[in-house]
C-alpha positions as a printed Julia matrix, in Angstrom:
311×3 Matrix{Float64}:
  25.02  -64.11   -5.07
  21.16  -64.06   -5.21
  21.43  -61.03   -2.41
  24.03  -59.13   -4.44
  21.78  -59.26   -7.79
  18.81  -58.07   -5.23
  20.48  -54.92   -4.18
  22.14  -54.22   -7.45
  18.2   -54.05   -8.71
  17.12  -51.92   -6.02
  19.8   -49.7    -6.53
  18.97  -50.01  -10.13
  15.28  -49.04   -9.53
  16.14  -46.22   -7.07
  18.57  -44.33   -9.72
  16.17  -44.86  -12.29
  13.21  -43.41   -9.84
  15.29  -40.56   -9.1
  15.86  -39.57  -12.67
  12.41  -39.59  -13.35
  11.6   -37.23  -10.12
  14.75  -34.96  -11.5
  12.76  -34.88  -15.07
   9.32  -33.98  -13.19
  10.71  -31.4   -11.43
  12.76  -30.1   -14.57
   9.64  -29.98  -16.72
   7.38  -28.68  -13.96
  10.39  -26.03  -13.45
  10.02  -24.83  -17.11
   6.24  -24.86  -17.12
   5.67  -22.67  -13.93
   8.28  -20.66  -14.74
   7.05  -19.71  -18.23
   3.86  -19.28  -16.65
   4.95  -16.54  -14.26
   6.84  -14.68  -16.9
   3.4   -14.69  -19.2
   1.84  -13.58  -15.97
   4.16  -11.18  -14.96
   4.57   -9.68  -18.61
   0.55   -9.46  -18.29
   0.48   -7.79  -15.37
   3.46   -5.06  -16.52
   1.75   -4.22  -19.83
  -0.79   -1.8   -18.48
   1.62    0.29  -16.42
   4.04   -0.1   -19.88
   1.24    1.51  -21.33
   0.71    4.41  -18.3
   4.63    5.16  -18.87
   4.6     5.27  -22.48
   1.19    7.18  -22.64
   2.78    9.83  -20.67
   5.46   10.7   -23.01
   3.39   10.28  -26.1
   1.91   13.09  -28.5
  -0.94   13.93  -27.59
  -2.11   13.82  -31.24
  -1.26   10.46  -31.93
  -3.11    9.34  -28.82
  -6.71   10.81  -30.13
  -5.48    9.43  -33.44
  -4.18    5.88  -32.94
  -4.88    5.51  -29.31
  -2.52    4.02  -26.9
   0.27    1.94  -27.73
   2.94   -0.25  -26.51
   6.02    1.6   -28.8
   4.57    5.55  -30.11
   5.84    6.8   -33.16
   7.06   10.32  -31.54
   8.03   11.04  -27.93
   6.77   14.05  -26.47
   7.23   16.29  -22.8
   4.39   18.14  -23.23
   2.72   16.3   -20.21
   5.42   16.6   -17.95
   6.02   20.26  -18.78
   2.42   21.24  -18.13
   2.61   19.18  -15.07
   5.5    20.88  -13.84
   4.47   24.44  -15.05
   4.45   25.34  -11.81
   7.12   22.8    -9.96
   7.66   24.11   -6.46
   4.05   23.64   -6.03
   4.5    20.04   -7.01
   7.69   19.44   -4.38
   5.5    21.74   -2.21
   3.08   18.75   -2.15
   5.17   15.93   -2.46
   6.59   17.53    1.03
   3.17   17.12    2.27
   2.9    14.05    1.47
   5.83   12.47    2.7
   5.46   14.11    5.69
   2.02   12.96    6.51
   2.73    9.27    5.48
   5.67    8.95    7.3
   4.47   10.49   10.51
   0.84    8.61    9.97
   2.6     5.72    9.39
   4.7     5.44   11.7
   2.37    6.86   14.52
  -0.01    4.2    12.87
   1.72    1.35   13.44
   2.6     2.06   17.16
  -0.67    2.34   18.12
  -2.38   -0.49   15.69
   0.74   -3.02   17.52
  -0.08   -1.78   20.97
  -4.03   -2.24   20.57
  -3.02   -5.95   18.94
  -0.58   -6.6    22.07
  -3.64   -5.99   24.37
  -6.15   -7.8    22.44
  -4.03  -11.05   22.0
  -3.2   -11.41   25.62
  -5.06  -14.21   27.24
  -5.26  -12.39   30.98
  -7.16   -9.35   29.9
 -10.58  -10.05   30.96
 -12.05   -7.49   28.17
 -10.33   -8.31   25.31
 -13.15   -9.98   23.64
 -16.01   -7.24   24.39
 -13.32   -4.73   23.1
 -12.68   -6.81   20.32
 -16.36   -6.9    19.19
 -16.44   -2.68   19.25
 -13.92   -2.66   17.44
 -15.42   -5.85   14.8
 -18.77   -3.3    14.82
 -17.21   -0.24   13.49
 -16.71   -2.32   10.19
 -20.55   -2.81   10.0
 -22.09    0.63   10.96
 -20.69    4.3    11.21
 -22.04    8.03   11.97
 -22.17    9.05    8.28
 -20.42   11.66    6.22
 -22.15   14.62    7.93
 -21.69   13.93   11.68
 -17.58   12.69   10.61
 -16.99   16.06    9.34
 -19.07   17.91   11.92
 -16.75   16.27   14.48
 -13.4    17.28   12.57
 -14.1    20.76   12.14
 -16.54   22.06   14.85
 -15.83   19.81   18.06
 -12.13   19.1    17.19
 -11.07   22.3    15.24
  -9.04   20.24   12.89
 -10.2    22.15    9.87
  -7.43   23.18    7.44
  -4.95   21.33    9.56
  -2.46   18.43    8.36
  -3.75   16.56   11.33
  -6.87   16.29    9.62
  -4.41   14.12    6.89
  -3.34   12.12    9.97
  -6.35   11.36   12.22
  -8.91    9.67    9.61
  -6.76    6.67    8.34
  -5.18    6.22   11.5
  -6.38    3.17   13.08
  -8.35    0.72   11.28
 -10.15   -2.67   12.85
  -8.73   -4.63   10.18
  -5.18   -4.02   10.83
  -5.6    -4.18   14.49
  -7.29   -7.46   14.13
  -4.58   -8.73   11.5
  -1.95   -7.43   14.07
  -4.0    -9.18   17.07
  -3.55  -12.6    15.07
  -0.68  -12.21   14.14
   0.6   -11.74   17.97
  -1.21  -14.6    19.1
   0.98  -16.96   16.8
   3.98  -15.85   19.28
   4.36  -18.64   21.63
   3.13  -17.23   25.66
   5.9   -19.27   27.23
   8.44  -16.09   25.75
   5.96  -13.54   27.55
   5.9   -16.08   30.73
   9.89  -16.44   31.11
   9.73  -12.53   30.64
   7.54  -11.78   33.66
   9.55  -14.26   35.49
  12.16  -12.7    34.88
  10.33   -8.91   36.24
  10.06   -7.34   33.01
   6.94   -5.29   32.79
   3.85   -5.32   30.38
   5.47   -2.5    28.32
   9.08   -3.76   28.52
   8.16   -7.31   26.97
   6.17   -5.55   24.09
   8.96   -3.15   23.49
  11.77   -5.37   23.54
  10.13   -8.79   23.0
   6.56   -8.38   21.22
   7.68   -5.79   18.73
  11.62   -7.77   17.48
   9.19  -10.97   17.16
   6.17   -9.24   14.92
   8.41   -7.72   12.39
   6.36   -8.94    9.33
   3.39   -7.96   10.58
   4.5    -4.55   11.46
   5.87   -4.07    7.91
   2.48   -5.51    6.43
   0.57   -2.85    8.55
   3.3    -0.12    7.67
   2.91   -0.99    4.31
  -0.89   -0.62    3.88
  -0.97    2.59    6.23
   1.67    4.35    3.87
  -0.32    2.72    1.13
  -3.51    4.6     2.35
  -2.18    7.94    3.67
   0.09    8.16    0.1
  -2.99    7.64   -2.21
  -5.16    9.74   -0.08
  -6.92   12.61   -1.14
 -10.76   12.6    -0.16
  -9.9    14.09    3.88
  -7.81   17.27    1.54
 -11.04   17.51   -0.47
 -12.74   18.08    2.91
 -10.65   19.96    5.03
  -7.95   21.42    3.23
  -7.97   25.16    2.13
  -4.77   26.44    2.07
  -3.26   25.82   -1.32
   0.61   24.97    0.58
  -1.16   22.22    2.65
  -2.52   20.18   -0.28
  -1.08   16.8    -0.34
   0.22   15.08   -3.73
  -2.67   13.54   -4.48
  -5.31   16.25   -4.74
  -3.02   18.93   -6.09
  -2.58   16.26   -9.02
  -6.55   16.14   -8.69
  -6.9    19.8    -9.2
  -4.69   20.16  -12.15
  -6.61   17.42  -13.81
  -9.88   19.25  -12.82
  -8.09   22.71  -14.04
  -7.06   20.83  -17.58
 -10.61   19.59  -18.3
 -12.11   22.62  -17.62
  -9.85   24.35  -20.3
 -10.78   21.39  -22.67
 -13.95   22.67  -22.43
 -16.34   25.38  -24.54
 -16.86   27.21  -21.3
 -13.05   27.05  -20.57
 -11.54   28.47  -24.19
 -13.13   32.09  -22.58
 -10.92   31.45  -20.08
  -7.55   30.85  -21.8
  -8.02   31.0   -25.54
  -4.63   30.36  -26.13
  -3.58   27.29  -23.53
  -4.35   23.56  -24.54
  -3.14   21.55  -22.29
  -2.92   18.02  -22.96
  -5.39   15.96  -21.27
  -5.02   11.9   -22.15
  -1.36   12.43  -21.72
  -1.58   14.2   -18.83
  -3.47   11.96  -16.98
  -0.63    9.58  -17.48
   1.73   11.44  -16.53
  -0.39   12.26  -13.08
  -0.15    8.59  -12.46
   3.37    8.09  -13.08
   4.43   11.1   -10.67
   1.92    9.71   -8.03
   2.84    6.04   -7.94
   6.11    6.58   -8.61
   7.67    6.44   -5.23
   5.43    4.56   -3.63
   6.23    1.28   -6.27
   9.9     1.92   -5.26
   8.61    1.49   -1.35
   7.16   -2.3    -2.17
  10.37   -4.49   -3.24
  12.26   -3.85    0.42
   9.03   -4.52    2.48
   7.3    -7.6     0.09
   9.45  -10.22    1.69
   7.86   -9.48    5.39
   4.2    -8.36    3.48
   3.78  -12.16    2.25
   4.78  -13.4     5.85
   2.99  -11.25    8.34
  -0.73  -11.73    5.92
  -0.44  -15.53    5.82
   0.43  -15.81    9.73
  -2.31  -13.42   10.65
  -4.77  -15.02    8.37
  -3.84  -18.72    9.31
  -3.62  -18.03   12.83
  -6.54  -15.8    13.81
Protein backbone atom coordinates (compact mmCIF):
# COMPACT_ATOMS: atom_id res chain seq x y z
CA UNK A 1 0.00 0.00 0.00
CA UNK A 2 2.96 2.16 1.20
CA UNK A 3 4.51 1.54 -2.58
CA UNK A 4 1.24 2.50 -4.29
CA UNK A 5 0.98 5.96 -2.23
CA UNK A 6 4.91 6.32 -3.31
CA UNK A 7 4.29 6.24 -6.97
CA UNK A 8 0.98 7.97 -6.88
CA UNK A 9 3.33 11.02 -5.34
CA UNK A 10 5.86 10.75 -7.87
CA UNK A 11 3.47 10.76 -10.45
CA UNK A 12 1.92 13.56 -8.58
CA UNK A 13 5.22 15.56 -8.51
CA UNK A 14 6.09 14.76 -12.16
CA UNK A 15 2.58 16.23 -13.57
CA UNK A 16 2.90 19.04 -11.41
CA UNK A 17 6.76 19.61 -12.68
CA UNK A 18 5.62 19.37 -16.09
CA UNK A 19 3.00 22.03 -15.80
CA UNK A 20 5.32 24.32 -14.46
CA UNK A 21 7.97 23.65 -17.48
CA UNK A 22 4.68 24.04 -19.93
CA UNK A 23 4.06 27.62 -18.05
CA UNK A 24 7.95 28.56 -18.47
CA UNK A 25 7.97 27.85 -21.82
CA UNK A 26 4.45 29.58 -22.41
CA UNK A 27 5.60 32.79 -20.75
CA UNK A 28 9.10 32.70 -22.23
CA UNK A 29 7.07 32.03 -25.66
CA UNK A 30 5.15 35.36 -25.23
CA UNK A 31 8.13 37.35 -24.03
CA UNK A 32 10.58 36.49 -26.97
CA UNK A 33 8.05 36.64 -29.22
CA UNK A 34 6.90 40.19 -28.37
CA UNK A 35 10.39 40.98 -28.35
CA UNK A 36 11.05 40.07 -31.98
CA UNK A 37 7.96 41.81 -33.21
CA UNK A 38 9.28 45.22 -31.28
CA UNK A 39 12.50 44.34 -32.97
CA UNK A 40 11.34 43.57 -36.16
CA UNK A 41 8.80 46.63 -36.23
CA UNK A 42 12.17 48.63 -35.31
CA UNK A 43 14.05 47.45 -37.84
CA UNK A 44 11.04 48.00 -40.72
CA UNK A 45 10.37 51.62 -39.69
CA UNK A 46 13.25 53.19 -41.53
CA UNK A 47 12.64 51.49 -44.87
CA UNK A 48 8.61 52.43 -43.97
CA UNK A 49 9.96 55.70 -43.98
CA UNK A 50 12.27 55.28 -47.49
CA UNK A 51 8.85 53.96 -49.13
CA UNK A 52 6.66 56.54 -47.87
CA UNK A 53 9.29 59.38 -48.44
CA UNK A 54 9.28 58.46 -51.98
CA UNK A 55 5.75 59.09 -52.69
CA UNK A 56 5.49 62.14 -50.53
CA UNK A 57 5.23 65.95 -51.64
CA UNK A 58 8.05 67.23 -51.83
CA UNK A 59 6.75 70.34 -50.01
CA UNK A 60 5.60 68.74 -47.08
CA UNK A 61 8.95 67.01 -46.68
CA UNK A 62 11.02 70.55 -46.37
CA UNK A 63 7.99 71.53 -44.30
CA UNK A 64 7.21 68.78 -41.79
CA UNK A 65 9.98 66.44 -42.60
CA UNK A 66 9.56 62.79 -42.93
CA UNK A 67 6.81 60.88 -41.66
CA UNK A 68 5.42 57.56 -41.03
CA UNK A 69 1.61 58.42 -42.74
CA UNK A 70 2.02 62.01 -45.26
CA UNK A 71 -0.83 64.07 -45.60
CA UNK A 72 -0.74 64.00 -49.66
CA UNK A 73 0.71 61.32 -51.94
CA UNK A 74 2.65 62.43 -54.73
CA UNK A 75 4.57 60.71 -58.20
CA UNK A 76 6.58 63.42 -58.78
CA UNK A 77 9.72 61.30 -57.79
CA UNK A 78 8.98 58.45 -59.73
CA UNK A 79 8.06 60.48 -62.81
CA UNK A 80 11.31 62.41 -62.79
CA UNK A 81 13.01 59.18 -62.20
CA UNK A 82 11.51 57.61 -65.04
CA UNK A 83 11.63 60.72 -67.38
CA UNK A 84 13.65 58.91 -69.37
CA UNK A 85 12.63 54.98 -68.67
CA UNK A 86 14.37 52.90 -71.28
CA UNK A 87 17.47 54.28 -69.93
CA UNK A 88 16.46 52.97 -66.55
CA UNK A 89 15.54 49.17 -67.99
CA UNK A 90 18.64 49.93 -70.14
CA UNK A 91 20.54 49.72 -66.80
CA UNK A 92 18.65 47.46 -64.86
CA UNK A 93 19.69 45.06 -68.00
CA UNK A 94 23.14 45.80 -67.06
CA UNK A 95 22.82 45.01 -63.99
CA UNK A 96 21.22 41.84 -63.97
CA UNK A 97 23.37 40.74 -66.41
CA UNK A 98 26.58 41.44 -64.65
CA UNK A 99 25.32 40.00 -61.25
CA UNK A 100 24.10 37.02 -62.56
CA UNK A 101 27.05 36.16 -64.74
CA UNK A 102 29.55 37.54 -61.77
CA UNK A 103 27.76 35.62 -59.57
CA UNK A 104 27.50 32.76 -60.84
CA UNK A 105 31.10 32.72 -62.42
CA UNK A 106 31.93 33.84 -58.74
CA UNK A 107 30.86 31.15 -56.99
CA UNK A 108 32.45 28.43 -59.28
CA UNK A 109 35.62 29.63 -58.88
CA UNK A 110 35.45 30.86 -54.96
CA UNK A 111 34.06 26.70 -54.39
CA UNK A 112 36.83 25.33 -56.52
CA UNK A 113 39.71 27.48 -54.75
CA UNK A 114 37.85 26.28 -51.20
CA UNK A 115 37.83 22.50 -52.56
CA UNK A 116 41.66 22.81 -53.01
CA UNK A 117 42.44 24.61 -49.93
CA UNK A 118 40.44 22.22 -47.58
CA UNK A 119 41.99 19.08 -48.87
CA UNK A 120 44.41 17.58 -46.45
CA UNK A 121 46.88 15.96 -49.39
CA UNK A 122 47.77 19.19 -51.05
CA UNK A 123 51.11 19.93 -49.78
CA UNK A 124 50.61 23.88 -50.53
CA UNK A 125 47.49 24.57 -49.27
CA UNK A 126 48.66 26.42 -46.31
CA UNK A 127 51.43 28.73 -48.11
CA UNK A 128 48.56 29.42 -50.65
CA UNK A 129 46.32 30.02 -47.99
CA UNK A 130 48.52 32.71 -46.35
CA UNK A 131 48.70 34.75 -50.04
CA UNK A 132 45.60 34.69 -50.15
CA UNK A 133 45.12 35.78 -45.91
CA UNK A 134 47.82 38.77 -47.12
CA UNK A 135 45.83 40.35 -49.78
CA UNK A 136 43.37 41.38 -46.89
CA UNK A 137 46.29 43.30 -45.20
CA UNK A 138 48.15 45.12 -48.10
CA UNK A 139 47.26 45.98 -51.83
CA UNK A 140 48.85 47.97 -54.96
CA UNK A 141 46.72 51.11 -54.43
CA UNK A 142 44.12 52.89 -56.48
CA UNK A 143 46.58 54.04 -59.18
CA UNK A 144 48.50 50.84 -60.12
CA UNK A 145 44.57 48.82 -59.91
CA UNK A 146 43.39 51.03 -62.56
CA UNK A 147 46.65 51.22 -64.50
CA UNK A 148 46.35 47.42 -64.73
CA UNK A 149 42.55 47.46 -65.94
CA UNK A 150 42.90 49.83 -68.61
CA UNK A 151 46.51 49.86 -70.01
CA UNK A 152 47.88 46.15 -69.45
CA UNK A 153 44.40 44.45 -69.65
CA UNK A 154 42.43 46.81 -72.04
CA UNK A 155 39.35 46.37 -70.00
CA UNK A 156 38.45 50.01 -70.17
CA UNK A 157 34.79 50.74 -71.02
CA UNK A 158 34.09 47.06 -70.96
CA UNK A 159 31.34 45.17 -68.74
CA UNK A 160 34.15 42.88 -67.82
CA UNK A 161 35.57 45.59 -65.99
CA UNK A 162 31.91 45.13 -63.82
CA UNK A 163 32.91 41.46 -63.55
CA UNK A 164 36.67 41.11 -62.81
CA UNK A 165 37.06 43.47 -59.56
CA UNK A 166 34.53 41.76 -57.13
CA UNK A 167 35.20 38.51 -58.40
CA UNK A 168 37.07 36.57 -55.95
CA UNK A 169 37.48 37.67 -52.53
CA UNK A 170 39.82 35.89 -49.60
CA UNK A 171 37.02 36.04 -47.32
CA UNK A 172 34.62 34.02 -49.19
CA UNK A 173 37.19 31.61 -50.29
CA UNK A 174 38.25 31.17 -46.77
CA UNK A 175 34.48 30.95 -45.51
CA UNK A 176 34.00 28.40 -48.41
CA UNK A 177 37.42 26.54 -47.38
CA UNK A 178 35.78 26.04 -43.78
CA UNK A 179 32.96 25.36 -44.65
CA UNK A 180 34.30 22.24 -46.90
CA UNK A 181 36.37 21.02 -44.26
CA UNK A 182 33.19 20.32 -42.01
CA UNK A 183 32.35 17.55 -44.83
CA UNK A 184 33.44 14.36 -43.38
CA UNK A 185 36.91 12.88 -45.75
CA UNK A 186 35.65 9.34 -45.40
CA UNK A 187 32.78 10.57 -48.42
CA UNK A 188 35.89 11.85 -50.56
CA UNK A 189 37.84 8.44 -49.51
CA UNK A 190 34.91 5.89 -50.56
CA UNK A 191 34.82 8.20 -53.76
CA UNK A 192 38.41 7.62 -54.86
CA UNK A 193 37.89 4.08 -54.00
CA UNK A 194 35.49 3.88 -55.94
CA UNK A 195 37.83 5.74 -59.20
CA UNK A 196 36.10 8.89 -59.28
CA UNK A 197 38.46 11.69 -60.03
CA UNK A 198 39.43 14.99 -58.15
CA UNK A 199 36.94 16.92 -60.35
CA UNK A 200 34.19 14.27 -60.43
CA UNK A 201 33.90 14.12 -56.46
CA UNK A 202 33.74 18.02 -56.31
CA UNK A 203 31.21 18.13 -59.05
CA UNK A 204 28.98 15.54 -57.99
CA UNK A 205 29.89 15.12 -54.29
CA UNK A 206 31.63 18.45 -52.88
CA UNK A 207 29.26 20.85 -54.57
CA UNK A 208 25.35 18.67 -53.58
CA UNK A 209 27.02 18.63 -49.92
CA UNK A 210 28.06 22.63 -49.66
CA UNK A 211 24.77 23.94 -50.73
CA UNK A 212 24.50 26.57 -47.88
CA UNK A 213 27.63 27.75 -48.29
CA UNK A 214 27.35 28.19 -51.95
CA UNK A 215 24.10 30.17 -51.47
CA UNK A 216 25.85 32.30 -48.60
CA UNK A 217 28.70 33.12 -51.14
CA UNK A 218 26.05 33.62 -54.04
CA UNK A 219 24.29 35.75 -51.89
CA UNK A 220 27.03 38.24 -50.89
CA UNK A 221 28.59 38.19 -54.55
CA UNK A 222 25.09 39.29 -56.02
CA UNK A 223 24.96 41.47 -52.96
CA UNK A 224 28.26 43.21 -54.07
CA UNK A 225 28.07 43.21 -57.90
CA UNK A 226 24.09 44.60 -57.46
CA UNK A 227 25.11 47.58 -55.19
CA UNK A 228 28.16 48.27 -57.16
CA UNK A 229 28.95 51.33 -58.72
CA UNK A 230 32.60 52.67 -57.90
CA UNK A 231 34.40 50.12 -60.97
CA UNK A 232 31.38 52.19 -63.53
CA UNK A 233 32.70 55.42 -61.99
CA UNK A 234 36.13 54.23 -63.23
CA UNK A 235 35.80 52.56 -66.31
CA UNK A 236 32.59 53.10 -67.75
CA UNK A 237 32.00 55.69 -70.60
CA UNK A 238 29.46 54.66 -72.69
CA UNK A 239 26.17 55.92 -71.34
CA UNK A 240 24.26 52.14 -72.50
CA UNK A 241 26.88 50.30 -70.32
CA UNK A 242 26.13 52.07 -67.02
CA UNK A 243 24.90 49.71 -64.49
CA UNK A 244 21.76 50.55 -62.12
CA UNK A 245 23.57 51.85 -59.60
CA UNK A 246 25.54 54.74 -61.06
CA UNK A 247 22.95 55.77 -63.60
CA UNK A 248 20.76 56.29 -60.31
CA UNK A 249 24.10 58.11 -59.10
CA UNK A 250 24.13 60.42 -62.01
CA UNK A 251 20.59 61.48 -61.90
CA UNK A 252 21.03 62.32 -58.29
CA UNK A 253 24.26 64.25 -59.25
CA UNK A 254 22.16 65.83 -62.37
CA UNK A 255 19.14 66.84 -59.72
CA UNK A 256 21.49 68.61 -57.28
CA UNK A 257 23.14 70.40 -59.72
CA UNK A 258 19.74 71.92 -60.92
CA UNK A 259 18.98 72.62 -57.16
CA UNK A 260 21.66 74.75 -57.39
CA UNK A 261 22.30 78.80 -58.24
CA UNK A 262 24.73 77.71 -60.89
CA UNK A 263 22.15 75.11 -62.20
CA UNK A 264 18.77 77.51 -62.55
CA UNK A 265 21.07 78.99 -65.83
CA UNK A 266 20.85 75.77 -66.88
CA UNK A 267 17.12 74.89 -66.76
CA UNK A 268 15.20 77.82 -65.35
CA UNK A 269 12.15 76.13 -65.61
CA UNK A 270 12.86 72.27 -64.22
CA UNK A 271 12.79 71.58 -60.34
CA UNK A 272 13.17 68.39 -59.80
CA UNK A 273 12.53 67.03 -56.53
CA UNK A 274 15.48 66.16 -54.60
CA UNK A 275 14.58 64.62 -50.83
CA UNK A 276 11.96 62.64 -52.58
CA UNK A 277 13.93 61.60 -55.15
CA UNK A 278 16.53 60.23 -53.30
CA UNK A 279 13.93 57.92 -51.90
CA UNK A 280 12.68 56.91 -54.61
CA UNK A 281 16.48 56.02 -55.97
CA UNK A 282 16.61 53.69 -53.06
CA UNK A 283 13.44 52.01 -53.48
CA UNK A 284 14.13 51.23 -57.34
CA UNK A 285 17.70 50.05 -56.34
CA UNK A 286 16.97 47.72 -53.45
CA UNK A 287 13.98 46.72 -54.68
CA UNK A 288 14.81 43.47 -56.30
CA UNK A 289 17.53 42.63 -54.55
CA UNK A 290 15.22 42.46 -50.95
CA UNK A 291 12.96 40.12 -53.02
CA UNK A 292 16.35 37.87 -53.71
CA UNK A 293 16.94 37.38 -49.64
CA UNK A 294 13.71 35.36 -48.32
CA UNK A 295 14.46 32.12 -50.83
CA UNK A 296 18.27 32.07 -50.02
CA UNK A 297 18.12 33.16 -45.90
CA UNK A 298 17.36 29.64 -44.86
CA UNK A 299 20.89 28.26 -46.40
CA UNK A 300 22.63 32.06 -45.54
CA UNK A 301 22.15 31.30 -41.63
CA UNK A 302 23.54 27.67 -42.20
CA UNK A 303 26.52 27.93 -44.45
CA UNK A 304 27.97 31.34 -41.98
CA UNK A 305 27.61 29.42 -38.72
CA UNK A 306 29.32 26.09 -40.20
CA UNK A 307 32.09 28.07 -41.79
CA UNK A 308 32.61 30.17 -38.78
CA UNK A 309 32.38 27.24 -36.18
CA UNK A 310 34.37 25.00 -38.17
CA UNK A 311 37.32 26.95 -39.58
Amino acid sequence: MSTQVKQLAKADASKGSRIKQDKETIVFNIIGYTLLTLVSLICLIPFWLIVVGSFTDEMEIISKGFQLFPDTVSFEAYKSLFSTPEQIYRAYGVTIGVTIAGSLLGIFLTSMAGYVLSRKDFAMRNSISFFIYFTTLFSGGLIPWYILMTKNLGLKDSYWALILPPLLSAWNIILMRSFMKSIPESIVESAKIDGAGDFKIYQRLILPLSTPGLATIGLFLALGYWNDWFNANMFITTDSKYPLQFLLYKILSSAAVLQTNNGAYLAANVVPPTETLKMAVAVVATGPIILLYPFVQRYFVKGLTVGAVKG
